[in-house]
Coordinates of C-alpha atoms in Angstrom, one line a residue:
Chain M
X1 CA 114.2 126.4 173.1
X2 CA 112.6 127.0 169.7
X3 CA 111.6 124.1 167.4
X4 CA 114.3 123.0 165.0
X5 CA 113.8 124.2 161.4
X6 CA 111.9 122.1 158.8
X7 CA 113.8 120.8 155.8
X8 CA 112.4 119.2 152.7
X9 CA 114.7 116.4 151.5
X10 CA 114.3 115.5 147.8
X11 CA 116.2 112.4 147.1
X12 CA 116.0 108.9 145.5
X13 CA 114.8 106.4 148.0
X14 CA 118.1 104.6 148.3
X15 CA 120.2 107.7 148.9
X16 CA 120.2 107.7 152.7
X17 CA 123.7 108.8 153.6
X18 CA 122.6 112.2 155.0
X19 CA 119.6 111.2 157.0
X20 CA 121.3 110.6 160.3
X21 CA 123.2 113.9 160.2
X22 CA 120.2 115.9 159.1
X23 CA 117.8 114.6 161.7
X24 CA 120.3 115.6 164.4
X25 CA 119.6 119.3 163.6
X26 CA 116.4 119.5 161.6
X27 CA 112.9 118.2 161.3
X28 CA 112.7 116.4 158.0
X29 CA 110.1 116.1 155.3
X30 CA 110.9 113.7 152.5
X31 CA 109.3 113.7 149.1
X32 CA 109.8 110.0 148.4
X33 CA 107.9 108.7 151.4
X34 CA 104.5 110.2 150.4
X35 CA 101.9 108.4 148.5
X36 CA 100.4 111.7 147.2
X37 CA 101.5 113.0 143.8
X38 CA 104.4 115.3 144.3
X39 CA 102.6 118.6 143.6
X40 CA 99.9 117.8 146.0
X41 CA 102.4 116.7 148.6
X42 CA 104.4 119.9 148.2
X43 CA 101.3 122.1 148.4
X44 CA 99.9 120.4 151.4
X45 CA 103.0 119.9 153.5
X46 CA 105.8 122.0 152.3
X47 CA 104.4 125.5 151.9
X48 CA 106.3 126.8 154.9
X49 CA 109.6 125.1 153.9
X50 CA 112.5 127.6 153.6
X51 CA 115.2 125.1 152.6
X52 CA 115.4 122.0 150.3
X53 CA 118.2 119.4 150.3
X54 CA 118.5 118.1 146.8
X55 CA 120.3 114.7 146.5
X56 CA 121.0 112.8 143.3
X57 CA 119.6 114.3 140.2
X58 CA 115.9 114.5 140.8
X59 CA 114.5 117.5 138.9
X60 CA 113.7 120.7 140.6
X61 CA 111.8 122.6 137.9
X62 CA 109.6 125.7 137.8
X63 CA 106.5 123.6 138.7
X64 CA 108.3 122.1 141.8
X65 CA 109.3 125.6 142.9
X66 CA 105.8 127.0 142.4
X67 CA 104.5 124.9 145.2
X68 CA 107.1 126.2 147.7
X69 CA 106.3 129.9 148.2
X70 CA 108.6 130.2 151.3
X71 CA 111.6 128.6 149.7
X72 CA 114.9 130.6 150.1
X73 CA 117.6 127.9 149.7
X74 CA 118.4 124.7 147.8
X75 CA 121.3 122.7 149.0
X76 CA 122.5 120.3 146.3
X77 CA 124.8 117.4 147.2
X78 CA 126.1 117.3 143.6
X79 CA 128.7 119.6 142.0
X80 CA 126.5 119.9 138.8
X81 CA 123.2 121.7 139.2
X82 CA 121.7 121.1 135.8
X83 CA 118.8 119.3 137.4
X84 CA 117.7 122.6 139.0
X85 CA 116.0 125.4 137.1
X86 CA 118.6 128.1 138.0
X87 CA 116.9 131.0 136.1
X88 CA 113.7 130.3 138.0
X89 CA 115.6 130.2 141.3
X90 CA 117.0 133.5 140.5
X91 CA 113.7 135.0 139.6
X92 CA 112.2 133.7 142.9
X93 CA 115.2 134.8 144.9
X94 CA 116.1 131.2 145.9
X95 CA 119.8 130.7 146.6
X96 CA 121.5 127.4 145.5
X97 CA 124.6 125.7 146.9
X98 CA 126.5 122.8 145.5
X99 CA 129.1 120.3 146.6
X100 CA 131.9 122.7 145.9
X101 CA 135.2 120.9 146.0
X102 CA 133.9 118.1 148.3
X103 CA 134.3 115.5 145.5
X104 CA 137.2 117.1 143.6
X105 CA 140.0 114.8 144.8
X106 CA 138.0 111.6 144.2
X107 CA 136.9 112.7 140.8
X108 CA 140.4 113.7 139.8
X109 CA 141.8 110.4 141.1
X110 CA 139.1 108.6 139.1
X111 CA 139.9 110.5 135.9
X112 CA 143.5 109.4 136.1
X113 CA 142.4 105.9 137.0
X114 CA 140.1 105.7 133.9
X115 CA 142.8 107.1 131.7
X116 CA 145.4 104.6 132.8
X117 CA 142.8 101.8 132.8
X118 CA 142.0 102.6 129.2
X119 CA 145.5 103.0 128.0
X120 CA 147.0 100.0 129.7
X121 CA 143.8 98.0 129.3
X122 CA 143.5 97.0 133.0
X123 CA 139.8 95.9 133.0
X124 CA 140.5 93.8 129.9
X125 CA 143.7 92.4 131.5
X126 CA 141.7 91.4 134.6
X127 CA 139.1 89.7 132.4
X128 CA 141.8 88.0 130.4
X129 CA 143.4 86.5 133.5
X130 CA 140.1 85.6 135.3
X131 CA 138.9 83.7 132.2
X132 CA 142.0 81.6 132.1
X133 CA 143.0 82.9 128.7
X134 CA 146.5 83.9 129.8
X135 CA 147.6 80.3 130.2
X136 CA 145.6 79.2 127.1
X137 CA 146.2 82.0 124.6
X138 CA 149.5 83.5 125.7
X139 CA 150.7 87.0 125.8
X140 CA 148.2 89.8 126.3
X141 CA 147.8 92.6 123.8
X142 CA 150.1 95.6 124.4
X143 CA 148.8 98.7 126.0
X144 CA 149.5 102.3 125.2
X145 CA 152.1 104.5 127.0
X146 CA 150.9 107.3 129.2
X147 CA 154.2 109.2 129.6
X148 CA 154.5 112.0 127.1
X149 CA 150.8 112.1 126.2
X150 CA 149.3 115.5 125.4
X151 CA 146.3 115.9 127.6
X152 CA 143.7 118.6 127.1
X153 CA 141.4 119.4 130.0
X154 CA 138.0 120.8 129.3
X155 CA 137.1 122.8 132.3
X156 CA 140.0 123.8 134.5
X157 CA 138.1 124.3 137.7
X158 CA 138.7 122.6 141.0
X159 CA 138.6 119.1 139.5
X160 CA 140.4 120.0 136.3
X161 CA 143.2 121.6 138.2
X162 CA 143.7 118.5 140.4
X163 CA 143.7 116.3 137.4
X164 CA 146.4 118.4 135.8
X165 CA 148.5 118.4 139.0
X166 CA 148.2 114.6 139.2
X167 CA 149.2 114.0 135.5
X168 CA 152.2 116.3 135.5
X169 CA 154.6 113.7 137.1
X170 CA 153.5 111.1 134.6
X171 CA 155.2 113.3 132.0
X172 CA 152.0 114.4 130.4
X173 CA 151.8 117.7 128.6
X174 CA 148.8 119.6 129.9
X175 CA 146.7 122.2 128.1
X176 CA 143.1 123.3 128.6
X177 CA 140.0 125.0 127.5
X178 CA 137.8 126.8 130.0
X179 CA 135.1 129.6 129.9
X180 CA 138.0 132.0 130.2
X181 CA 141.8 132.0 130.2
X182 CA 143.3 131.7 133.7
X183 CA 146.1 134.2 134.2
X184 CA 148.2 132.5 136.8
X185 CA 148.1 129.0 135.1
X186 CA 151.2 127.8 133.2
X187 CA 149.3 125.5 130.9
X188 CA 148.6 126.3 127.2
X189 CA 145.1 127.6 126.7
X190 CA 143.0 126.8 123.7
X191 CA 140.1 129.2 123.1
X192 CA 137.8 126.5 121.6
X193 CA 137.2 122.8 122.0
X194 CA 138.0 121.8 118.4
X195 CA 141.6 123.2 118.6
X196 CA 141.9 121.6 122.1
X197 CA 141.0 118.2 120.5
X198 CA 143.2 118.7 117.4
X199 CA 146.3 119.4 119.5
X200 CA 146.0 116.7 122.1
X201 CA 146.1 112.9 122.4
X202 CA 143.5 112.8 125.2
X203 CA 140.7 115.2 126.2
X204 CA 139.3 115.0 129.8
X205 CA 135.8 116.4 130.3
X206 CA 135.2 117.9 133.8
X207 CA 133.3 121.1 133.0
X208 CA 129.7 121.9 134.2
X209 CA 126.8 120.9 132.0
X210 CA 124.7 123.8 130.9
X211 CA 123.2 125.3 127.7
X212 CA 126.7 126.3 126.4
X213 CA 128.3 122.9 127.1
X214 CA 125.6 120.4 126.1
X215 CA 127.0 118.2 123.4
X216 CA 130.2 120.3 123.4
X217 CA 132.0 117.1 122.3
X218 CA 130.3 116.6 119.0
X219 CA 131.3 114.9 115.7
X220 CA 133.5 117.7 114.7
X221 CA 135.5 117.6 118.0
X222 CA 135.9 113.9 117.7
X223 CA 137.1 114.1 114.1
X224 CA 139.6 116.7 115.3
X225 CA 140.8 114.4 118.1
X226 CA 141.4 111.7 115.5
X227 CA 141.7 108.0 115.3
X228 CA 144.2 107.6 118.2
X229 CA 142.5 110.2 120.3
X230 CA 140.9 109.4 123.7
X231 CA 138.0 110.9 125.5
X232 CA 137.7 110.6 129.3
X233 CA 134.4 111.9 130.7
X234 CA 134.1 112.4 134.5
X235 CA 131.6 115.2 134.0
X236 CA 128.0 114.7 132.9
X237 CA 126.9 112.5 130.1
X238 CA 125.2 115.4 128.2
X239 CA 128.6 116.9 127.5
X240 CA 129.0 114.4 124.7
X241 CA 126.7 113.8 121.8
X242 CA 126.4 110.2 122.8
X243 CA 124.9 108.9 119.5
X244 CA 127.8 110.3 117.6
X245 CA 130.2 109.0 120.2
X246 CA 129.0 105.4 119.7
X247 CA 129.5 105.8 116.0
X248 CA 132.9 107.3 116.3
X249 CA 134.0 104.5 118.7
X250 CA 132.6 101.8 116.5
X251 CA 134.0 103.3 113.3
X252 CA 137.5 104.1 114.7
X253 CA 137.0 107.9 114.2
X254 CA 138.5 108.2 117.7
X255 CA 140.7 105.7 119.4
X256 CA 138.7 105.1 122.6
X257 CA 137.0 106.4 125.7
X258 CA 136.8 106.1 129.4
X259 CA 133.2 107.0 130.4
X260 CA 131.9 107.5 133.9
X261 CA 128.7 109.4 132.7
X262 CA 126.0 108.9 130.1
X263 CA 123.1 110.8 128.7
X264 CA 120.3 108.6 130.1
X265 CA 121.8 107.0 133.3
X266 CA 121.6 104.3 134.3
X267 CA 120.9 103.6 130.7
X268 CA 124.0 103.0 128.6
X269 CA 123.9 102.5 124.8
X270 CA 124.1 98.7 124.4
X271 CA 126.4 99.2 121.4
X272 CA 129.2 100.1 123.9
X273 CA 128.9 96.8 125.8
X274 CA 130.8 94.8 123.2
X275 CA 133.5 97.4 122.3
X276 CA 137.1 96.8 123.3
X277 CA 138.1 100.4 123.1
X278 CA 136.0 101.7 126.0
X279 CA 136.1 101.5 129.8
X280 CA 132.6 101.9 131.2
X281 CA 131.8 103.1 134.7
X282 CA 128.5 103.6 136.5
X283 CA 128.9 107.3 137.5
X284 CA 131.3 106.2 140.3
X285 CA 133.9 109.0 140.2
X286 CA 132.5 110.7 143.2
X287 CA 131.7 107.6 145.1
X288 CA 133.9 107.0 148.1
X289 CA 132.9 107.2 151.8
X290 CA 135.5 110.0 152.2
X291 CA 133.7 112.1 149.5
X292 CA 130.3 111.6 151.2
X293 CA 131.7 112.6 154.5
X294 CA 133.0 115.8 152.9
X295 CA 129.6 116.5 151.3
X296 CA 127.6 115.9 154.4
X297 CA 129.9 118.3 156.3
X298 CA 129.5 121.0 153.5
X299 CA 125.7 120.6 153.3
X300 CA 125.4 121.0 157.1
X301 CA 127.7 124.0 157.0
X302 CA 125.6 125.7 154.3
X303 CA 122.3 125.0 156.2
X304 CA 123.8 126.3 159.4
X305 CA 125.0 129.4 157.7
X306 CA 121.6 130.0 156.1
X307 CA 119.6 129.5 159.3
X308 CA 121.9 131.8 161.2
X309 CA 122.0 134.5 158.5
X310 CA 125.6 134.0 157.6
X311 CA 127.1 133.9 154.1
X312 CA 126.7 130.5 152.3
X313 CA 129.8 128.4 152.0
X314 CA 129.4 127.1 148.4
X315 CA 126.9 129.2 146.6
X316 CA 126.2 128.6 142.9
X317 CA 126.3 131.7 140.7
X318 CA 122.8 132.2 139.2
X319 CA 123.7 134.5 136.3
Chain E
X1 CA 184.6 94.7 105.7
X2 CA 184.8 92.0 108.3
X3 CA 181.9 89.6 108.9
X4 CA 179.3 90.9 111.4
X5 CA 179.5 89.3 114.9
X6 CA 177.5 86.2 115.7
X7 CA 174.8 86.6 118.4
X8 CA 172.9 83.8 120.1
X9 CA 169.2 84.8 120.8
X10 CA 167.5 82.9 123.5
X11 CA 163.8 83.8 123.5
X12 CA 160.3 82.4 123.4
X13 CA 159.1 81.8 119.8
X14 CA 156.5 84.6 119.9
X15 CA 158.9 87.3 121.2
X16 CA 160.0 88.7 117.9
X17 CA 160.2 92.4 118.5
X18 CA 164.0 92.6 118.4
X19 CA 164.6 90.4 115.3
X20 CA 164.6 93.2 112.8
X21 CA 166.9 95.5 114.7
X22 CA 169.4 92.7 115.6
X23 CA 169.7 91.3 112.1
X24 CA 170.6 94.7 110.8
X25 CA 173.9 94.5 112.7
X26 CA 174.5 90.9 113.6
X27 CA 174.4 87.3 112.4
X28 CA 171.8 85.6 114.5
X29 CA 171.5 82.1 115.9
X30 CA 168.2 81.3 117.7
X31 CA 167.8 78.6 120.2
X32 CA 164.0 78.0 119.5
X33 CA 164.3 77.2 115.8
X34 CA 166.5 74.1 116.3
X35 CA 165.0 70.6 116.4
X36 CA 168.1 69.4 118.4
X37 CA 167.9 69.3 122.2
X38 CA 169.2 72.6 123.6
X39 CA 172.6 71.3 125.0
X40 CA 173.4 69.6 121.7
X41 CA 172.4 72.6 119.7
X42 CA 174.6 74.9 121.8
X43 CA 177.6 72.6 121.7
X44 CA 177.4 72.1 117.9
X45 CA 176.6 75.7 116.8
X46 CA 177.3 78.2 119.6
X47 CA 180.8 77.4 120.9
X48 CA 182.2 80.5 119.3
X49 CA 179.4 82.8 120.5
X50 CA 180.6 85.7 122.5
X51 CA 177.3 87.4 123.3
X52 CA 173.8 86.1 124.1
X53 CA 170.6 88.1 124.0
X54 CA 168.2 86.8 126.6
X55 CA 164.5 87.7 126.1
X56 CA 161.7 86.8 128.3
X57 CA 162.5 84.6 131.3
X58 CA 164.0 81.5 129.7
X59 CA 166.5 80.0 132.1
X60 CA 170.2 80.6 131.6
X61 CA 171.7 78.2 134.1
X62 CA 175.1 76.6 134.8
X63 CA 174.5 73.8 132.3
X64 CA 173.5 76.3 129.5
X65 CA 176.6 78.3 130.2
X66 CA 178.8 75.3 130.2
X67 CA 178.2 74.8 126.5
X68 CA 179.3 78.4 125.6
X69 CA 183.0 78.5 126.3
X70 CA 183.5 81.8 124.4
X71 CA 180.7 83.6 126.1
X72 CA 181.5 87.1 127.5
X73 CA 178.2 88.9 127.6
X74 CA 174.5 88.2 128.3
X75 CA 172.2 91.1 127.3
X76 CA 168.8 90.7 129.1
X77 CA 165.8 92.5 127.9
X78 CA 164.2 92.3 131.3
X79 CA 165.0 94.4 134.4
X80 CA 164.9 91.3 136.6
X81 CA 167.8 88.8 136.1
X82 CA 166.6 86.0 138.3
X83 CA 166.4 83.7 135.4
X84 CA 170.2 83.9 134.9
X85 CA 172.7 82.1 137.2
X86 CA 174.6 85.3 138.2
X87 CA 177.1 83.6 140.5
X88 CA 178.0 81.2 137.6
X89 CA 178.3 84.2 135.3
X90 CA 180.7 85.8 137.7
X91 CA 182.8 82.7 138.0
X92 CA 183.1 82.4 134.2
X93 CA 183.7 86.1 133.8
X94 CA 180.5 86.7 131.8
X95 CA 179.1 90.2 132.1
X96 CA 175.3 90.7 132.3
X97 CA 173.3 93.7 131.3
X98 CA 169.6 94.3 132.0
X99 CA 166.8 96.7 130.8
X100 CA 168.0 99.4 133.2
X101 CA 165.4 102.1 133.3
X102 CA 163.8 101.3 129.9
X103 CA 160.6 100.1 131.4
X104 CA 160.5 102.3 134.5
X105 CA 158.0 104.9 133.4
X106 CA 155.6 102.2 132.1
X107 CA 155.9 100.1 135.2
X108 CA 155.4 103.1 137.5
X109 CA 152.3 104.2 135.5
X110 CA 151.0 100.7 135.8
X111 CA 151.5 100.5 139.5
X112 CA 149.5 103.6 140.0
X113 CA 146.9 102.3 137.5
X114 CA 146.6 99.0 139.5
X115 CA 146.3 100.9 142.8
X116 CA 143.5 103.2 141.5
X117 CA 141.8 100.3 139.7
X118 CA 141.7 98.3 142.9
X119 CA 140.6 101.1 145.2
X120 CA 138.0 102.5 142.9
X121 CA 137.0 99.1 141.6
X122 CA 137.3 100.1 137.9
X123 CA 137.5 96.6 136.4
X124 CA 134.5 95.6 138.5
X125 CA 132.7 98.8 137.5
X126 CA 133.3 98.0 133.8
X127 CA 132.0 94.5 134.3
X128 CA 128.9 95.9 136.1
X129 CA 128.0 98.3 133.3
X130 CA 128.7 95.8 130.5
X131 CA 126.6 93.1 132.1
X132 CA 123.6 95.5 132.2
X133 CA 123.5 95.3 136.0
X134 CA 123.6 99.1 136.5
X135 CA 120.1 99.6 135.0
X136 CA 118.9 96.4 136.7
X137 CA 120.4 96.5 140.2
X138 CA 121.1 100.2 140.8
X139 CA 123.9 102.0 142.5
X140 CA 127.4 100.4 142.3
X141 CA 129.3 99.6 145.5
X142 CA 131.4 102.5 146.8
X143 CA 135.1 102.5 146.2
X144 CA 137.9 103.5 148.5
X145 CA 139.5 106.9 148.6
X146 CA 143.2 107.2 147.4
X147 CA 143.9 110.7 148.7
X148 CA 145.7 110.6 152.1
X149 CA 146.6 106.9 151.9
X150 CA 149.9 105.9 153.4
X151 CA 151.9 104.0 150.7
X152 CA 155.0 102.0 151.5
X153 CA 157.3 101.3 148.6
X154 CA 159.4 98.1 148.7
X155 CA 162.4 98.9 146.6
X156 CA 163.1 102.5 145.9
X157 CA 165.1 102.1 142.7
X158 CA 164.3 103.7 139.4
X159 CA 160.7 102.3 139.3
X160 CA 160.0 102.9 143.0
X161 CA 161.1 106.5 142.8
X162 CA 158.9 107.2 139.8
X163 CA 155.9 105.6 141.6
X164 CA 156.6 107.8 144.6
X165 CA 156.8 110.9 142.4
X166 CA 153.5 110.0 140.7
X167 CA 151.6 109.3 144.0
X168 CA 152.7 112.5 145.8
X169 CA 150.1 114.8 144.1
X170 CA 147.4 112.4 145.0
X171 CA 148.0 113.3 148.6
X172 CA 149.6 110.0 149.4
X173 CA 152.1 109.8 152.3
X174 CA 155.1 107.9 151.0
X175 CA 157.6 105.7 152.9
X176 CA 159.9 102.9 151.8
X177 CA 162.1 100.0 152.6
X178 CA 165.1 99.3 150.4
X179 CA 168.4 97.5 150.8
X180 CA 169.8 100.6 152.3
X181 CA 168.6 104.0 153.4
X182 CA 168.9 106.7 150.7
X183 CA 170.4 109.8 152.1
X184 CA 169.0 112.4 149.7
X185 CA 165.4 111.0 149.8
X186 CA 162.8 112.9 152.0
X187 CA 160.5 109.8 152.5
X188 CA 160.5 108.0 155.8
X189 CA 162.6 104.8 155.8
X190 CA 161.6 101.6 157.4
X191 CA 164.5 99.2 158.0
X192 CA 162.3 96.0 157.6
X193 CA 159.3 95.0 155.7
X194 CA 157.1 94.1 158.7
X195 CA 157.3 97.7 160.0
X196 CA 156.8 99.0 156.5
X197 CA 153.6 97.0 156.3
X198 CA 152.4 97.8 159.8
X199 CA 152.7 101.5 159.2
X200 CA 151.1 101.8 155.7
X201 CA 147.7 101.3 154.1
X202 CA 149.3 100.1 150.8
X203 CA 152.6 98.4 150.0
X204 CA 153.9 98.4 146.4
X205 CA 156.4 95.8 145.5
X206 CA 159.0 96.8 142.9
X207 CA 162.3 95.4 144.2
X208 CA 164.5 92.8 142.5
X209 CA 163.8 89.1 143.1
X210 CA 166.8 87.3 144.6
X211 CA 167.6 85.0 147.5
X212 CA 167.1 87.8 150.0
X213 CA 163.7 89.0 148.6
X214 CA 162.1 85.6 147.7
X215 CA 158.8 85.5 149.7
X216 CA 159.7 88.8 151.4
X217 CA 155.9 89.3 151.6
X218 CA 155.0 86.4 153.8
X219 CA 152.2 85.7 156.3
X220 CA 153.8 87.9 159.0
X221 CA 154.0 90.9 156.6
X222 CA 150.4 90.5 155.5
X223 CA 149.2 90.2 159.1
X224 CA 151.1 93.4 159.9
X225 CA 149.5 95.1 156.9
X226 CA 146.1 94.2 158.2
X227 CA 142.5 93.7 157.1
X228 CA 142.3 97.0 155.2
X229 CA 145.8 96.7 153.8
X230 CA 146.5 96.4 150.1
X231 CA 149.4 94.8 148.2
X232 CA 150.3 96.0 144.7
X233 CA 152.9 93.8 142.9
X234 CA 154.6 95.1 139.8
X235 CA 157.8 93.1 140.5
X236 CA 158.2 89.4 140.3
X237 CA 155.6 86.9 141.5
X238 CA 158.2 85.2 143.8
X239 CA 158.4 88.3 146.0
X240 CA 155.1 87.1 147.6
X241 CA 154.4 83.7 149.3
X242 CA 151.5 83.1 146.9
X243 CA 149.9 80.3 148.8
X244 CA 149.7 82.5 151.9
X245 CA 148.5 85.4 149.8
X246 CA 145.6 83.4 148.5
X247 CA 144.6 82.4 152.0
X248 CA 145.0 86.0 153.3
X249 CA 142.9 87.4 150.5
X250 CA 140.2 84.8 150.9
X251 CA 140.1 85.1 154.7
X252 CA 140.2 88.9 154.9
X253 CA 143.6 89.0 156.6
X254 CA 144.5 91.7 154.1
X255 CA 142.0 93.9 152.3
X256 CA 143.0 93.2 148.7
X257 CA 145.7 93.1 146.0
X258 CA 146.6 94.3 142.5
X259 CA 148.8 91.6 141.0
X260 CA 150.7 91.9 137.8
X261 CA 153.1 89.0 138.6
X262 CA 152.7 85.4 139.8
X263 CA 155.0 82.6 141.0
X264 CA 154.3 80.2 138.1
X265 CA 153.3 82.5 135.1
X266 CA 151.2 82.2 133.1
X267 CA 149.7 80.0 135.8
X268 CA 147.6 81.9 138.3
X269 CA 146.0 80.3 141.4
X270 CA 142.4 79.6 140.4
X271 CA 141.2 80.6 143.8
X272 CA 141.9 84.2 142.8
X273 CA 139.6 84.1 139.8
X274 CA 136.4 84.4 141.9
X275 CA 137.7 86.9 144.4
X276 CA 136.3 90.5 144.4
X277 CA 139.2 92.0 146.3
X278 CA 141.8 91.5 143.6
X279 CA 142.7 93.0 140.3
X280 CA 144.6 90.5 138.2
X281 CA 147.0 91.3 135.3
X282 CA 149.0 89.2 133.0
X283 CA 152.5 90.6 133.6
X284 CA 151.6 93.6 131.5
X285 CA 153.3 96.4 133.5
X286 CA 156.1 96.7 131.0
X287 CA 154.1 96.1 127.9
X288 CA 153.8 99.2 125.7
X289 CA 155.4 99.7 122.3
X290 CA 157.2 102.7 123.8
X291 CA 158.9 100.5 126.4
X292 CA 159.9 98.0 123.7
X293 CA 161.5 100.7 121.6
X294 CA 163.5 101.8 124.7
X295 CA 164.7 98.3 125.4
X296 CA 165.7 97.6 121.8
X297 CA 167.7 100.8 121.8
X298 CA 169.4 99.9 125.1
X299 CA 170.2 96.3 124.1
X300 CA 171.8 97.5 120.8
X301 CA 173.8 100.1 122.7
X302 CA 175.1 97.4 125.1
X303 CA 176.0 95.1 122.2
X304 CA 177.7 98.0 120.3
X305 CA 179.7 98.9 123.5
X306 CA 180.8 95.3 124.0
X307 CA 181.9 94.7 120.4
X308 CA 183.8 98.0 120.4
X309 CA 185.4 97.4 123.8
X310 CA 183.6 100.3 125.5
X311 CA 182.0 100.3 128.9
X312 CA 178.6 98.6 129.0
X313 CA 175.6 100.9 129.4
X314 CA 173.4 99.0 131.9
X315 CA 175.6 96.3 133.6
X316 CA 174.2 94.2 136.4
X317 CA 176.3 93.9 139.6
X318 CA 177.4 90.3 140.0
X319 CA 178.2 90.4 143.7

């Protein structure tokens, strides 16, 4: 029997959930266990590596790639691939796969959960009861009704479509903006984000982060959304101009936000900590054991396909 | 033009949201503004009153009713009418109306919000970020997946049906227990609460509180639900044996709870304040301005129907 293939695993030290499954089928080389500087480690030990597993959001840039002359595949456990230099991968003929729809249900659930939590003030309600204020100070401040809200979804991919499907029976009116209009979709399409914001009570961000979408929610979009408008972000933090967001929340330019992602995670602008009109969340939309099982399965399927010369299951387009 | 009819409004001092609408059509007598003891006030001033508006959950018992010999109608602004002595109303020929479906959408939204908040730990996530722990302590504890959960609804009336409709696209498997099996409903029916609990991951309480349903969720039901089971209560606190609930939550007999109602509101068992496996809420499921507009409209419609000898809009069955 031939030796099992060698994989390079590039992950934060704490992110161990794939180790057991991977070691069942592969020999593993991990970047975080070496005391050598990364470039030296890669040059010394990884020059024959044909596949990398990329977990979390550790950068895979041109320099990283330059030390891996045999590389043909990067398997990302995330949906977003903005931490990988995709043009350089294309130039080098390295294929990239992502988490596909493995997290989609959980992220869609979380988007709805953040929206209801914000509107009905559930985290604040929980704090109010736990602090004993209900008995001391009386009735809790009213929440905002969800039924009938106009919800604009930015990015109607696998996650966005599941969010729309979930919000329909709440009596929400769905519209969307996406890279292109989807022919078979009944929802109203807005060709730009400003008009999406201007015509909705809520916008939900679930598109990919790339050069076209970085800071796609800027001051102008927030002004169009208006003083009762709500932003829910279950995508990447970089989709929003965070400095402007903080100002718009503090000054009442928009009504509020439910944020699961930030520009410099785990850093969160401290100005947000004291605001009543936000629900803050530590990039947890994808985080359930069920999601991780899905993603392990998908990563293994992509690796198996690669090493047996079959088509990849969830390739990322590199153009 | 004849003098406008006299109404007796029985409400907590802070609950003012109907005052403006009522005074437009009626002369108003309020119980809370008098310095006389209630029985004396009623006997002196309310003996000719034909209709009472009952807001909040102030008791209307046999003694209260005995001072109102002309009474023919009680208009409740709540869905539940357990604060009114219904058998005594029946004996005296007093009709009772409730809030019908005025709050149903908001309560159904809130039930789903509490469930996702509990499973995905949104209030705890918000506390984690606000306290700065994300940057200090790293990754937040995983949540629990909603998709695929078996959800048993206790009371498939107007609220329960809307909850079911909302949870279907999340991939939940719905079943129910109700006073009787509903012929046109596709969900699985369980004839008793123990089997509902034993066959579901989550039970959601949204039935009326009465002699048959008081403490319907007792120790036996919670044991049947089991150590990963979840109770969501958007009905009345009295539906659950609260002492046993506290023990079951603390001892891990059940997995957790999302509670919007308690037995002695605004009193909440202090043992719950420190528990991680609960989301606590100050009876806020009905509380949005939209709901209150609905309920004002419905109360006025019931009063108008009564004073013009038309059928009531949302009568409560008194047998």
